[in-house]
Amino acid sequence: MSSQPGYQIPGRAPVEPFPDSGYWNQQFTREPYFLEGDSYDDYDPAYRLGYGARHQHPGRDFSSLEADMQREWETSKGLSRLDWNRARQAALRAWQRSEPRGT
């Protein structure tokens, strides 16, 4: 099942727009953690998690939030086939990419 912009699952809160989804949709197959057979839908929740954590907790570092992010991953990964060890790598890359520039 592909992530469709604007699609709403009845009874579920809408997914907030993810401004980096276009970038990651093009980039994920070039990342060192990508494995043949993975789809963007496997990585999308991890990218959202890393991006969201960076913006929700400015000034904190990834390692200080990792345990919380791992717990959140288990409840927010949806149909992703990634375990935390693999999702962590994608979340970290999204975290790094969303780092404020010029500060």
mmCIF file with all atom_site columns, C-alpha atoms in Angstrom:
data_model
loop_
_atom_site.group_PDB
_atom_site.id
_atom_site.type_symbol
_atom_site.label_atom_id
_atom_site.label_alt_id
_atom_site.label_comp_id
_atom_site.label_asym_id
_atom_site.label_entity_id
_atom_site.label_seq_id
_atom_site.pdbx_PDB_ins_code
_atom_site.Cartn_x
_atom_site.Cartn_y
_atom_site.Cartn_z
_atom_site.occupancy
_atom_site.B_iso_or_equiv
_atom_site.pdbx_formal_charge
_atom_site.auth_seq_id
_atom_site.auth_comp_id
_atom_site.auth_asym_id
_atom_site.auth_atom_id
_atom_site.pdbx_PDB_model_num
ATOM 1   C CA . MET A 1 1   ? 0.000   0.000  0.000  1.00 0.00 ? 1   MET A CA 1
ATOM 2   C CA . SER A 1 2   ? 1.453   3.302  -1.060 1.00 0.00 ? 2   SER A CA 1
ATOM 3   C CA . SER A 1 3   ? 1.256   6.503  0.947  1.00 0.00 ? 3   SER A CA 1
ATOM 4   C CA . GLN A 1 4   ? -1.217  8.730  -0.843 1.00 0.00 ? 4   GLN A CA 1
ATOM 5   C CA . PRO A 1 5   ? -1.267  12.432 -0.023 1.00 0.00 ? 5   PRO A CA 1
ATOM 6   C CA . GLY A 1 6   ? -4.658  13.506 1.211  1.00 0.00 ? 6   GLY A CA 1
ATOM 7   C CA . TYR A 1 7   ? -5.905  9.992  1.908  1.00 0.00 ? 7   TYR A CA 1
ATOM 8   C CA . GLN A 1 8   ? -7.599  9.694  5.293  1.00 0.00 ? 8   GLN A CA 1
ATOM 9   C CA . ILE A 1 9   ? -8.213  6.385  7.027  1.00 0.00 ? 9   ILE A CA 1
ATOM 10  C CA . PRO A 1 10  ? -11.640 6.616  8.679  1.00 0.00 ? 10  PRO A CA 1
ATOM 11  C CA . GLY A 1 11  ? -11.358 6.817  12.458 1.00 0.00 ? 11  GLY A CA 1
ATOM 12  C CA . ARG A 1 12  ? -7.661  7.660  12.423 1.00 0.00 ? 12  ARG A CA 1
ATOM 13  C CA . ALA A 1 13  ? -6.120  11.068 12.983 1.00 0.00 ? 13  ALA A CA 1
ATOM 14  C CA . PRO A 1 14  ? -4.841  12.612 9.753  1.00 0.00 ? 14  PRO A CA 1
ATOM 15  C CA . VAL A 1 15  ? -1.149  12.257 9.048  1.00 0.00 ? 15  VAL A CA 1
ATOM 16  C CA . GLU A 1 16  ? 0.552   15.625 9.088  1.00 0.00 ? 16  GLU A CA 1
ATOM 17  C CA . PRO A 1 17  ? 2.257   16.653 5.874  1.00 0.00 ? 17  PRO A CA 1
ATOM 18  C CA . PHE A 1 18  ? 5.906   15.701 5.762  1.00 0.00 ? 18  PHE A CA 1
ATOM 19  C CA . PRO A 1 19  ? 7.876   18.310 3.822  1.00 0.00 ? 19  PRO A CA 1
ATOM 20  C CA . ASP A 1 20  ? 10.861  16.012 3.175  1.00 0.00 ? 20  ASP A CA 1
ATOM 21  C CA . SER A 1 21  ? 8.847   13.103 1.753  1.00 0.00 ? 21  SER A CA 1
ATOM 22  C CA . GLY A 1 22  ? 9.706   14.014 -1.851 1.00 0.00 ? 22  GLY A CA 1
ATOM 23  C CA . TYR A 1 23  ? 13.413  14.077 -1.055 1.00 0.00 ? 23  TYR A CA 1
ATOM 24  C CA . TRP A 1 24  ? 13.399  10.775 0.818  1.00 0.00 ? 24  TRP A CA 1
ATOM 25  C CA . ASN A 1 25  ? 11.195  9.084  -1.769 1.00 0.00 ? 25  ASN A CA 1
ATOM 26  C CA . GLN A 1 26  ? 13.935  9.799  -4.330 1.00 0.00 ? 26  GLN A CA 1
ATOM 27  C CA . GLN A 1 27  ? 16.873  9.202  -1.967 1.00 0.00 ? 27  GLN A CA 1
ATOM 28  C CA . PHE A 1 28  ? 16.065  6.135  0.135  1.00 0.00 ? 28  PHE A CA 1
ATOM 29  C CA . THR A 1 29  ? 17.410  3.579  -2.367 1.00 0.00 ? 29  THR A CA 1
ATOM 30  C CA . ARG A 1 30  ? 20.799  5.351  -2.307 1.00 0.00 ? 30  ARG A CA 1
ATOM 31  C CA . GLU A 1 31  ? 21.166  5.165  1.461  1.00 0.00 ? 31  GLU A CA 1
ATOM 32  C CA . PRO A 1 32  ? 23.647  2.612  2.898  1.00 0.00 ? 32  PRO A CA 1
ATOM 33  C CA . TYR A 1 33  ? 20.932  0.987  5.051  1.00 0.00 ? 33  TYR A CA 1
ATOM 34  C CA . PHE A 1 34  ? 18.642  0.282  2.065  1.00 0.00 ? 34  PHE A CA 1
ATOM 35  C CA . LEU A 1 35  ? 18.137  -3.402 1.273  1.00 0.00 ? 35  LEU A CA 1
ATOM 36  C CA . GLU A 1 36  ? 16.831  -4.757 -2.009 1.00 0.00 ? 36  GLU A CA 1
ATOM 37  C CA . GLY A 1 37  ? 13.119  -5.469 -1.663 1.00 0.00 ? 37  GLY A CA 1
ATOM 38  C CA . ASP A 1 38  ? 12.456  -2.581 0.740  1.00 0.00 ? 38  ASP A CA 1
ATOM 39  C CA . SER A 1 39  ? 9.900   0.005  -0.304 1.00 0.00 ? 39  SER A CA 1
ATOM 40  C CA . TYR A 1 40  ? 9.568   3.662  0.554  1.00 0.00 ? 40  TYR A CA 1
ATOM 41  C CA . ASP A 1 41  ? 6.606   2.743  2.754  1.00 0.00 ? 41  ASP A CA 1
ATOM 42  C CA . ASP A 1 42  ? 8.996   0.782  4.974  1.00 0.00 ? 42  ASP A CA 1
ATOM 43  C CA . TYR A 1 43  ? 11.116  3.886  5.588  1.00 0.00 ? 43  TYR A CA 1
ATOM 44  C CA . ASP A 1 44  ? 8.554   6.695  5.556  1.00 0.00 ? 44  ASP A CA 1
ATOM 45  C CA . PRO A 1 45  ? 7.487   6.280  9.219  1.00 0.00 ? 45  PRO A CA 1
ATOM 46  C CA . ALA A 1 46  ? 11.145  6.314  10.314 1.00 0.00 ? 46  ALA A CA 1
ATOM 47  C CA . TYR A 1 47  ? 11.866  9.474  8.334  1.00 0.00 ? 47  TYR A CA 1
ATOM 48  C CA . ARG A 1 48  ? 8.793   11.114 9.846  1.00 0.00 ? 48  ARG A CA 1
ATOM 49  C CA . LEU A 1 49  ? 9.879   10.049 13.316 1.00 0.00 ? 49  LEU A CA 1
ATOM 50  C CA . GLY A 1 50  ? 13.380  11.523 12.960 1.00 0.00 ? 50  GLY A CA 1
ATOM 51  C CA . TYR A 1 51  ? 12.131  14.716 11.355 1.00 0.00 ? 51  TYR A CA 1
ATOM 52  C CA . GLY A 1 52  ? 9.383   15.160 13.949 1.00 0.00 ? 52  GLY A CA 1
ATOM 53  C CA . ALA A 1 53  ? 11.679  14.501 16.903 1.00 0.00 ? 53  ALA A CA 1
ATOM 54  C CA . ARG A 1 54  ? 14.161  17.110 15.666 1.00 0.00 ? 54  ARG A CA 1
ATOM 55  C CA . HIS A 1 55  ? 11.411  19.731 15.403 1.00 0.00 ? 55  HIS A CA 1
ATOM 56  C CA . GLN A 1 56  ? 9.651   18.795 18.648 1.00 0.00 ? 56  GLN A CA 1
ATOM 57  C CA . HIS A 1 57  ? 12.851  18.815 20.686 1.00 0.00 ? 57  HIS A CA 1
ATOM 58  C CA . PRO A 1 58  ? 15.150  21.556 19.400 1.00 0.00 ? 58  PRO A CA 1
ATOM 59  C CA . GLY A 1 59  ? 18.434  21.698 21.245 1.00 0.00 ? 59  GLY A CA 1
ATOM 60  C CA . ARG A 1 60  ? 18.412  18.004 22.185 1.00 0.00 ? 60  ARG A CA 1
ATOM 61  C CA . ASP A 1 61  ? 20.617  15.436 20.547 1.00 0.00 ? 61  ASP A CA 1
ATOM 62  C CA . PHE A 1 62  ? 19.497  12.230 18.893 1.00 0.00 ? 62  PHE A CA 1
ATOM 63  C CA . SER A 1 63  ? 21.039  9.938  21.498 1.00 0.00 ? 63  SER A CA 1
ATOM 64  C CA . SER A 1 64  ? 19.157  11.647 24.341 1.00 0.00 ? 64  SER A CA 1
ATOM 65  C CA . LEU A 1 65  ? 15.844  10.884 22.623 1.00 0.00 ? 65  LEU A CA 1
ATOM 66  C CA . GLU A 1 66  ? 16.642  7.488  21.176 1.00 0.00 ? 66  GLU A CA 1
ATOM 67  C CA . ALA A 1 67  ? 14.922  5.362  23.829 1.00 0.00 ? 67  ALA A CA 1
ATOM 68  C CA . ASP A 1 68  ? 11.732  7.428  23.486 1.00 0.00 ? 68  ASP A CA 1
ATOM 69  C CA . MET A 1 69  ? 11.950  7.234  19.714 1.00 0.00 ? 69  MET A CA 1
ATOM 70  C CA . GLN A 1 70  ? 12.336  3.467  19.851 1.00 0.00 ? 70  GLN A CA 1
ATOM 71  C CA . ARG A 1 71  ? 9.179   3.153  21.962 1.00 0.00 ? 71  ARG A CA 1
ATOM 72  C CA . GLU A 1 72  ? 7.337   5.479  19.591 1.00 0.00 ? 72  GLU A CA 1
ATOM 73  C CA . TRP A 1 73  ? 8.542   3.449  16.609 1.00 0.00 ? 73  TRP A CA 1
ATOM 74  C CA . GLU A 1 74  ? 6.843   0.340  17.945 1.00 0.00 ? 74  GLU A CA 1
ATOM 75  C CA . THR A 1 75  ? 3.491   2.148  18.030 1.00 0.00 ? 75  THR A CA 1
ATOM 76  C CA . SER A 1 76  ? 3.846   4.333  14.930 1.00 0.00 ? 76  SER A CA 1
ATOM 77  C CA . LYS A 1 77  ? 5.534   2.138  12.333 1.00 0.00 ? 77  LYS A CA 1
ATOM 78  C CA . GLY A 1 78  ? 2.281   0.936  10.830 1.00 0.00 ? 78  GLY A CA 1
ATOM 79  C CA . LEU A 1 79  ? 2.966   -1.637 8.125  1.00 0.00 ? 79  LEU A CA 1
ATOM 80  C CA . SER A 1 80  ? 6.707   -0.954 7.950  1.00 0.00 ? 80  SER A CA 1
ATOM 81  C CA . ARG A 1 81  ? 8.752   -4.140 7.947  1.00 0.00 ? 81  ARG A CA 1
ATOM 82  C CA . LEU A 1 82  ? 11.759  -2.493 9.596  1.00 0.00 ? 82  LEU A CA 1
ATOM 83  C CA . ASP A 1 83  ? 12.852  -3.372 13.096 1.00 0.00 ? 83  ASP A CA 1
ATOM 84  C CA . TRP A 1 84  ? 14.183  -0.545 15.255 1.00 0.00 ? 84  TRP A CA 1
ATOM 85  C CA . ASN A 1 85  ? 17.836  -1.234 14.381 1.00 0.00 ? 85  ASN A CA 1
ATOM 86  C CA . ARG A 1 86  ? 17.122  -0.534 10.705 1.00 0.00 ? 86  ARG A CA 1
ATOM 87  C CA . ALA A 1 87  ? 14.541  2.188  11.305 1.00 0.00 ? 87  ALA A CA 1
ATOM 88  C CA . ARG A 1 88  ? 16.985  3.975  13.606 1.00 0.00 ? 88  ARG A CA 1
ATOM 89  C CA . GLN A 1 89  ? 19.360  4.570  10.718 1.00 0.00 ? 89  GLN A CA 1
ATOM 90  C CA . ALA A 1 90  ? 16.625  6.199  8.614  1.00 0.00 ? 90  ALA A CA 1
ATOM 91  C CA . ALA A 1 91  ? 15.355  8.248  11.566 1.00 0.00 ? 91  ALA A CA 1
ATOM 92  C CA . LEU A 1 92  ? 18.880  9.468  12.258 1.00 0.00 ? 92  LEU A CA 1
ATOM 93  C CA . ARG A 1 93  ? 19.371  10.516 8.621  1.00 0.00 ? 93  ARG A CA 1
ATOM 94  C CA . ALA A 1 94  ? 16.072  12.450 8.667  1.00 0.00 ? 94  ALA A CA 1
ATOM 95  C CA . TRP A 1 95  ? 17.152  14.028 11.970 1.00 0.00 ? 95  TRP A CA 1
ATOM 96  C CA . GLN A 1 96  ? 20.479  15.061 10.458 1.00 0.00 ? 96  GLN A CA 1
ATOM 97  C CA . ARG A 1 97  ? 18.879  16.424 7.286  1.00 0.00 ? 97  ARG A CA 1
ATOM 98  C CA . SER A 1 98  ? 16.428  18.562 9.251  1.00 0.00 ? 98  SER A CA 1
ATOM 99  C CA . GLU A 1 99  ? 19.169  20.137 11.376 1.00 0.00 ? 99  GLU A CA 1
ATOM 100 C CA . PRO A 1 100 ? 18.779  23.905 11.333 1.00 0.00 ? 100 PRO A CA 1
ATOM 101 C CA . ARG A 1 101 ? 21.236  25.384 8.899  1.00 0.00 ? 101 ARG A CA 1
ATOM 102 C CA . GLY A 1 102 ? 23.387  28.410 9.610  1.00 0.00 ? 102 GLY A CA 1
ATOM 103 C CA . THR A 1 103 ? 23.166  28.168 13.389 1.00 0.00 ? 103 THR A CA 1
#
